[in-house]
Amino acid sequence: MILAGGVGGSRFVRGVRHAHPEATIDVIVNTADDITLHGMRVCPDLDTMMYALGDGIDPDRKWGRNDEGWRIMDELRTYGVEPTWFALGDRDVATHIIRTELMNAGYRLADVTAALCHRWLGPESKIRILPMTEDRVESHVVVDDPEAPSGRRTMHFQEYWVRHRAEPDALEHLLIGIKETSPAPGVTESIAAADLILIAPSNPVVSIGPVLAVPGIRAAIRAAKAPVLGVSGIIGDAPVLGMAHRLLPVIGVEVSAAGVGRHYGHRDSGGLLDGWLVHDTDAGAAEALTAEGLPTVATPLMMDDPAATARFLAVGEELVGRRA
Amino acid sequence: MILAGGVGGSRFVRGVRHAHPEATIDVIVNTADDITLHGMRVCPDLDTMMYALGDGIDPDRKWGRNDEGWRIMDELRTYGVEPTWFALGDRDVATHIIRTELMNAGYRLADVTAALCHRWLGPESKIRILPMTEDRVESHVVVDDPEAPSGRRTMHFQEYWVRHRAEPDALEHLLIGIKETSPAPGVTESIAAADLILIAPSNPVVSIGPVLAVPGIRAAIRAAKAPVLGVSGIIGDAPVLGMAHRLLPVIGVEVSAAGVGRHYGHRDSGGLLDGWLVHDTDAGAAEALTAEGLPTVATPLMMDDPAATARFLAVGEELVGRRA
């Protein structure tokens, strides 16, 4: 069982699949980045996961579809229809059209995701992609805005991330609606039944944070029999992928492998982890965290290919053991 | 003021614009072919008209967008989502996405059409494209089906036309919902204010038929001060475009220029027309109809380019005169 976001998360899951080709793997994916654009429901992390595991992802961009076209975006721009800052490829739009039609017909997100995954993973897949929740929740970011009466402005995370490239300082990160959510069907059951729980090296604020904030998920992980292994997405003082360094300070977490390790915390001191992996250049952090009671190993964490991911996963599994 | 369907209608309107570049022209377009596909509202005749007048139409297919891509169709097929028999080009889909979003936001079809036309015709356009109605109405075709309990099956016109290429014999043509419709805003006003009313050489059953069947439109035309000129879409015993010959028999109309002329009828005997144009090879029909009281002229009706259309239009205008 893996908690994950999109781009980094999907690379991690590919590595886990490579390490355990026969294992049943449930991936619980962040949905707080989801957004409705031009009337279509877009689930960036679910789609990235699905495309990446189904070999449909663009290998250069690392998101969106391979062999993608941009006619629809061109048209929307020519029609003068906003927003134009969120890139919707033509192939990708087909996914959103199908999802939106199914949801408008009354199907809920877990079933819709399963229906879409039927194509990407096949009917016999041992991998199951689950949304963290079927309820609406949205990541919003608060920034300074001298022109607003309050001096601040709140925008959807996608607008902050994609349109503004995380350039304005984030003052606050809000998960609108999170308290009213509940885990999607299968999520807590999957956590309880797992023999290993993995926290992918995804963004701790906007990817893993929302998953853990769905009421019931954190408690289910703490109650789970399986050991919990986390992998740092931060190497030195910067994220391997993405812009987590722009958001970690907002939740009071130091931008370092140690900072994120402490943020997740050891199970025995109210946290989640049984073990924590940091990059081999962060050996100092590993030593410090282990001394603080969180078993941590420094090992090469680059996910250049699934085999590389499988190698550090083996180190982590040895660290936390597997309970029978 | 012109009543029109899609492909033939838009070619006709281009000719009328060529003949009268300074005239204000309202085009009342059939909407009974409209269909919701994959959650998107598709208005084939409105779109064909808009693309054709805005130089965005594919010059070879004569429908859909130029420089079109088919990634979305490929994806829908790969996902296994039906129907796959209706070709939705990528550029075209952008139009449907915008229309659907606007309609879901509460805008009605006339305003949505005007918003889309802002791009295609420009803000200063003297041409206005009006849907015949904003109410839902659907052309259905009844065919034999030995496997159905009743021995017959009813399908949406698009399914009959596009999927089955009008091959099964049509037993009946139904305009579901037509009695509950009313003309779209501006339609009856436009008819009353016109100084010339033109019936395009579109399909008399499924294009012009629905427009005339919207309660109030036929009466408005009969009450109009302007002369009414019709143009035959049938030459000899076959339509110039499309498959009107497959449907005319269903409404009891002979597949000939004379048959359609008699179907529309002369204003003085309860019909609509002040004059009727047939192709020059149908001179016999012209003679017969004129003798029956419907002033008819035979003249070359091919619409190879707008100038050719303008030439026969001039003949027709002379035939019916223009009332001041």
XYZ file of C-alpha atoms in Angstrom, chain A residues 37-40 50-51 65-72 74-76 78-79 81-82 90-95 97-98 101 104 115-117 119-120, chain B residues 37-40 50-51 65-72 74-76 78-79 81-82 90-95 97-98 101 104 115-117 119-120:
72
model
C -11.751 23.266 -16.083
C -14.057 24.120 -18.982
C -16.689 21.949 -17.345
C -14.395 18.922 -17.202
C -2.615 6.001 -14.413
C -0.716 7.207 -17.467
C 0.014 11.988 -22.513
C 2.667 10.849 -24.942
C 2.194 11.791 -28.603
C 0.037 14.633 -27.358
C -1.632 17.322 -29.488
C -2.671 20.824 -28.508
C -5.474 21.693 -30.912
C -8.041 22.097 -28.162
C -5.274 26.528 -29.384
C -9.001 26.676 -29.994
C -9.855 27.692 -26.438
C -8.685 31.599 -30.072
C -12.198 31.603 -28.652
C -11.951 31.251 -23.151
C -10.096 31.339 -19.815
C -6.045 16.598 -26.776
C -5.509 12.990 -25.681
C -5.695 14.003 -22.060
C -9.008 15.766 -22.681
C -10.525 12.464 -23.784
C -9.873 11.132 -20.271
C -14.501 13.936 -21.044
C -15.081 10.321 -20.058
C -19.625 12.093 -18.335
C -22.496 13.417 -14.319
C -13.136 2.184 -15.126
C -10.409 4.381 -16.598
C -7.702 2.117 -15.143
C -7.652 0.494 -20.023
C -4.342 1.542 -18.499
C -22.293 12.878 -27.218
C -19.899 12.037 -24.403
C -21.651 14.657 -22.310
C -21.086 17.376 -24.898
C -20.542 28.957 -38.275
C -17.378 27.237 -39.503
C -12.871 21.961 -38.864
C -9.962 22.509 -41.186
C -6.525 21.320 -40.005
C -8.409 18.876 -37.803
C -6.907 16.234 -35.539
C -8.440 12.980 -34.350
C -6.615 12.227 -31.106
C -9.761 12.396 -29.006
C -8.643 7.573 -31.085
C -8.644 7.805 -27.304
C -12.381 7.256 -26.958
C -9.103 2.884 -27.124
C -11.044 3.440 -23.905
C -16.362 4.318 -25.074
C -19.356 4.349 -27.412
C -10.150 17.720 -31.742
C -10.717 21.335 -32.820
C -14.427 20.700 -33.126
C -14.515 19.305 -29.590
C -13.294 22.652 -28.263
C -16.481 24.224 -29.626
C -16.752 21.946 -24.660
C -17.387 25.677 -24.630
C -19.983 24.654 -20.281
C -24.525 24.077 -17.993
C -20.999 33.963 -28.237
C -19.390 31.306 -30.435
C -20.141 33.328 -33.576
C -15.169 34.484 -32.974
C -16.272 33.183 -36.368
